């Protein structure tokens, strides 16, 4: 949790800078490209994250590998190196993208259901969320048969649990108290 909290702070600072410059889309694209470069080159990533690699070597690596990237992206990677937060980079990219989505009015929603939802159900859910103020909705869906029925929505830091499993649990608790 601490790592995620740190990554969010760094991402928020970078987001504010990109917002001031009007470069949110470019910044997000470069961050995702950098993440992809690290994913495709595990030895590069381990060198970047290793405490055995000197900060000077890491800065040199940043300048060579990410030479075509903006100064802002290279500076962000350099800041992570100076503060010994290199391992926070993947979570920072994720947090930056979430901030960018919020700025664009895109609502990221995780939908968990007992059975796979069809396009009609997702469209109806999307319409209700748009009526609630979102400009657009991006779903990620998971099937969890133990929910028995209904859906559980995770929207940001909010959880909406309309599952049969939870309803049965609450009923059991009420009956136990009675």
PDB file of N, CA, C and O in Angstrom, residues 10-40:
ATOM      1  N   UNK A  10       3.810  10.912  -6.757  1.00  0.00           N
ATOM      2  CA  UNK A  10       4.687  11.266  -7.876  1.00  0.00           C
ATOM      3  C   UNK A  10       3.865  11.452  -9.148  1.00  0.00           C
ATOM      4  O   UNK A  10       4.085  12.399  -9.908  1.00  0.00           O
ATOM      5  N   UNK A  11       2.915  10.549  -9.383  1.00  0.00           N
ATOM      6  CA  UNK A  11       2.081  10.639 -10.584  1.00  0.00           C
ATOM      7  C   UNK A  11       1.248  11.910 -10.568  1.00  0.00           C
ATOM      8  O   UNK A  11       1.081  12.557 -11.609  1.00  0.00           O
ATOM      9  N   UNK A  12       0.729  12.278  -9.411  1.00  0.00           N
ATOM     10  CA  UNK A  12      -0.094  13.481  -9.319  1.00  0.00           C
ATOM     11  C   UNK A  12       0.725  14.731  -9.637  1.00  0.00           C
ATOM     12  O   UNK A  12       0.259  15.621 -10.340  1.00  0.00           O
ATOM     13  N   UNK A  13       1.939  14.789  -9.129  1.00  0.00           N
ATOM     14  CA  UNK A  13       2.811  15.929  -9.421  1.00  0.00           C
ATOM     15  C   UNK A  13       3.103  16.002 -10.923  1.00  0.00           C
ATOM     16  O   UNK A  13       3.037  17.085 -11.529  1.00  0.00           O
ATOM     17  N   UNK A  14       3.387  14.860 -11.531  1.00  0.00           N
ATOM     18  CA  UNK A  14       3.650  14.822 -12.963  1.00  0.00           C
ATOM     19  C   UNK A  14       2.391  15.202 -13.747  1.00  0.00           C
ATOM     20  O   UNK A  14       2.460  15.941 -14.730  1.00  0.00           O
ATOM     21  N   UNK A  15       1.246  14.725 -13.295  1.00  0.00           N
ATOM     22  CA  UNK A  15      -0.011  15.043 -13.966  1.00  0.00           C
ATOM     23  C   UNK A  15      -0.272  16.553 -13.934  1.00  0.00           C
ATOM     24  O   UNK A  15      -0.671  17.137 -14.946  1.00  0.00           O
ATOM     25  N   UNK A  16      -0.069  17.167 -12.798  1.00  0.00           N
ATOM     26  CA  UNK A  16      -0.280  18.612 -12.686  1.00  0.00           C
ATOM     27  C   UNK A  16       0.632  19.382 -13.628  1.00  0.00           C
ATOM     28  O   UNK A  16       0.213  20.340 -14.277  1.00  0.00           O
ATOM     29  N   UNK A  17       1.882  18.951 -13.729  1.00  0.00           N
ATOM     30  CA  UNK A  17       2.823  19.583 -14.652  1.00  0.00           C
ATOM     31  C   UNK A  17       2.354  19.402 -16.104  1.00  0.00           C
ATOM     32  O   UNK A  17       2.335  20.362 -16.886  1.00  0.00           O
ATOM     33  N   UNK A  18       1.974  18.179 -16.462  1.00  0.00           N
ATOM     34  CA  UNK A  18       1.512  17.905 -17.822  1.00  0.00           C
ATOM     35  C   UNK A  18       0.232  18.679 -18.125  1.00  0.00           C
ATOM     36  O   UNK A  18       0.047  19.169 -19.249  1.00  0.00           O
ATOM     37  N   UNK A  19      -0.626  18.814 -17.147  1.00  0.00           N
ATOM     38  CA  UNK A  19      -1.873  19.567 -17.329  1.00  0.00           C
ATOM     39  C   UNK A  19      -1.572  21.045 -17.594  1.00  0.00           C
ATOM     40  O   UNK A  19      -2.164  21.643 -18.482  1.00  0.00           O
ATOM     41  N   UNK A  20      -0.631  21.604 -16.832  1.00  0.00           N
ATOM     42  CA  UNK A  20      -0.225  23.000 -17.046  1.00  0.00           C
ATOM     43  C   UNK A  20       0.326  23.204 -18.448  1.00  0.00           C
ATOM     44  O   UNK A  20       0.057  24.214 -19.093  1.00  0.00           O
ATOM     45  N   UNK A  21       1.125  22.235 -18.908  1.00  0.00           N
ATOM     46  CA  UNK A  21       1.747  22.334 -20.226  1.00  0.00           C
ATOM     47  C   UNK A  21       0.801  21.926 -21.362  1.00  0.00           C
ATOM     48  O   UNK A  21       1.125  22.120 -22.528  1.00  0.00           O
ATOM     49  N   UNK A  22      -0.320  21.305 -21.008  1.00  0.00           N
ATOM     50  CA  UNK A  22      -1.245  20.815 -22.022  1.00  0.00           C
ATOM     51  C   UNK A  22      -0.732  19.584 -22.741  1.00  0.00           C
ATOM     52  O   UNK A  22      -1.030  19.384 -23.926  1.00  0.00           O
ATOM     53  N   UNK A  23       0.048  18.774 -22.046  1.00  0.00           N
ATOM     54  CA  UNK A  23       0.674  17.607 -22.675  1.00  0.00           C
ATOM     55  C   UNK A  23       0.265  16.288 -22.021  1.00  0.00           C
ATOM     56  O   UNK A  23       1.039  15.333 -22.018  1.00  0.00           O
ATOM     57  N   UNK A  24      -0.943  16.238 -21.481  1.00  0.00           N
ATOM     58  CA  UNK A  24      -1.375  15.020 -20.775  1.00  0.00           C
ATOM     59  C   UNK A  24      -1.318  13.796 -21.691  1.00  0.00           C
ATOM     60  O   UNK A  24      -0.772  12.757 -21.310  1.00  0.00           O
ATOM     61  N   UNK A  25      -1.859  13.911 -22.901  1.00  0.00           N
ATOM     62  CA  UNK A  25      -1.889  12.764 -23.816  1.00  0.00           C
ATOM     63  C   UNK A  25      -0.489  12.303 -24.197  1.00  0.00           C
ATOM     64  O   UNK A  25      -0.197  11.109 -24.187  1.00  0.00           O
ATOM     65  N   UNK A  26       0.375  13.257 -24.520  1.00  0.00           N
ATOM     66  CA  UNK A  26       1.760  12.925 -24.882  1.00  0.00           C
ATOM     67  C   UNK A  26       2.472  12.276 -23.710  1.00  0.00           C
ATOM     68  O   UNK A  26       3.162  11.261 -23.875  1.00  0.00           O
ATOM     69  N   UNK A  27       2.280  12.853 -22.543  1.00  0.00           N
ATOM     70  CA  UNK A  27       2.943  12.330 -21.350  1.00  0.00           C
ATOM     71  C   UNK A  27       2.488  10.907 -21.060  1.00  0.00           C
ATOM     72  O   UNK A  27       3.301  10.028 -20.795  1.00  0.00           O
ATOM     73  N   UNK A  28       1.188  10.675 -21.137  1.00  0.00           N
ATOM     74  CA  UNK A  28       0.665   9.333 -20.867  1.00  0.00           C
ATOM     75  C   UNK A  28       1.211   8.333 -21.877  1.00  0.00           C
ATOM     76  O   UNK A  28       1.608   7.228 -21.524  1.00  0.00           O
ATOM     77  N   UNK A  29       1.245   8.727 -23.138  1.00  0.00           N
ATOM     78  CA  UNK A  29       1.768   7.855 -24.185  1.00  0.00           C
ATOM     79  C   UNK A  29       3.228   7.484 -23.930  1.00  0.00           C
ATOM     80  O   UNK A  29       3.613   6.316 -24.033  1.00  0.00           O
ATOM     81  N   UNK A  30       4.041   8.477 -23.591  1.00  0.00           N
ATOM     82  CA  UNK A  30       5.459   8.203 -23.330  1.00  0.00           C
ATOM     83  C   UNK A  30       5.646   7.320 -22.099  1.00  0.00           C
ATOM     84  O   UNK A  30       6.497   6.423 -22.099  1.00  0.00           O
ATOM     85  N   UNK A  31       4.877   7.569 -21.061  1.00  0.00           N
ATOM     86  CA  UNK A  31       4.992   6.736 -19.855  1.00  0.00           C
ATOM     87  C   UNK A  31       4.651   5.283 -20.161  1.00  0.00           C
ATOM     88  O   UNK A  31       5.351   4.362 -19.721  1.00  0.00           O
ATOM     89  N   UNK A  32       3.598   5.086 -20.942  1.00  0.00           N
ATOM     90  CA  UNK A  32       3.213   3.717 -21.299  1.00  0.00           C
ATOM     91  C   UNK A  32       4.250   3.068 -22.210  1.00  0.00           C
ATOM     92  O   UNK A  32       4.526   1.877 -22.084  1.00  0.00           O
ATOM     93  N   UNK A  33       4.833   3.864 -23.108  1.00  0.00           N
ATOM     94  CA  UNK A  33       5.891   3.332 -23.973  1.00  0.00           C
ATOM     95  C   UNK A  33       7.103   2.919 -23.133  1.00  0.00           C
ATOM     96  O   UNK A  33       7.700   1.872 -23.362  1.00  0.00           O
ATOM     97  N   UNK A  34       7.455   3.759 -22.169  1.00  0.00           N
ATOM     98  CA  UNK A  34       8.599   3.444 -21.295  1.00  0.00           C
ATOM     99  C   UNK A  34       8.323   2.172 -20.503  1.00  0.00           C
ATOM    100  O   UNK A  34       9.203   1.309 -20.366  1.00  0.00           O
ATOM    101  N   UNK A  35       7.109   2.043 -20.017  1.00  0.00           N
ATOM    102  CA  UNK A  35       6.727   0.836 -19.284  1.00  0.00           C
ATOM    103  C   UNK A  35       6.859  -0.388 -20.186  1.00  0.00           C
ATOM    104  O   UNK A  35       7.359  -1.430 -19.762  1.00  0.00           O
ATOM    105  N   UNK A  36       6.441  -0.240 -21.443  1.00  0.00           N
ATOM    106  CA  UNK A  36       6.566  -1.331 -22.406  1.00  0.00           C
ATOM    107  C   UNK A  36       8.014  -1.687 -22.691  1.00  0.00           C
ATOM    108  O   UNK A  36       8.361  -2.866 -22.810  1.00  0.00           O
ATOM    109  N   UNK A  37       8.860  -0.674 -22.792  1.00  0.00           N
ATOM    110  CA  UNK A  37      10.290  -0.916 -23.022  1.00  0.00           C
ATOM    111  C   UNK A  37      10.876  -1.714 -21.863  1.00  0.00           C
ATOM    112  O   UNK A  37      11.621  -2.672 -22.060  1.00  0.00           O
ATOM    113  N   UNK A  38      10.523  -1.333 -20.647  1.00  0.00           N
ATOM    114  CA  UNK A  38      11.012  -2.083 -19.476  1.00  0.00           C
ATOM    115  C   UNK A  38      10.470  -3.513 -19.480  1.00  0.00           C
ATOM    116  O   UNK A  38      11.191  -4.450 -19.179  1.00  0.00           O
ATOM    117  N   UNK A  39       9.195  -3.676 -19.844  1.00  0.00           N
ATOM    118  CA  UNK A  39       8.582  -5.013 -19.858  1.00  0.00           C
ATOM    119  C   UNK A  39       9.248  -5.914 -20.901  1.00  0.00           C
ATOM    120  O   UNK A  39       9.421  -7.115 -20.662  1.00  0.00           O
ATOM    121  N   UNK A  40       9.623  -5.335 -22.041  1.00  0.00           N
ATOM    122  CA  UNK A  40      10.260  -6.110 -23.102  1.00  0.00           C
ATOM    123  C   UNK A  40      11.728  -6.406 -22.812  1.00  0.00           C
ATOM    124  O   UNK A  40      12.311  -7.281 -23.447  1.00  0.00           O
TER     125      UNK A  40
END
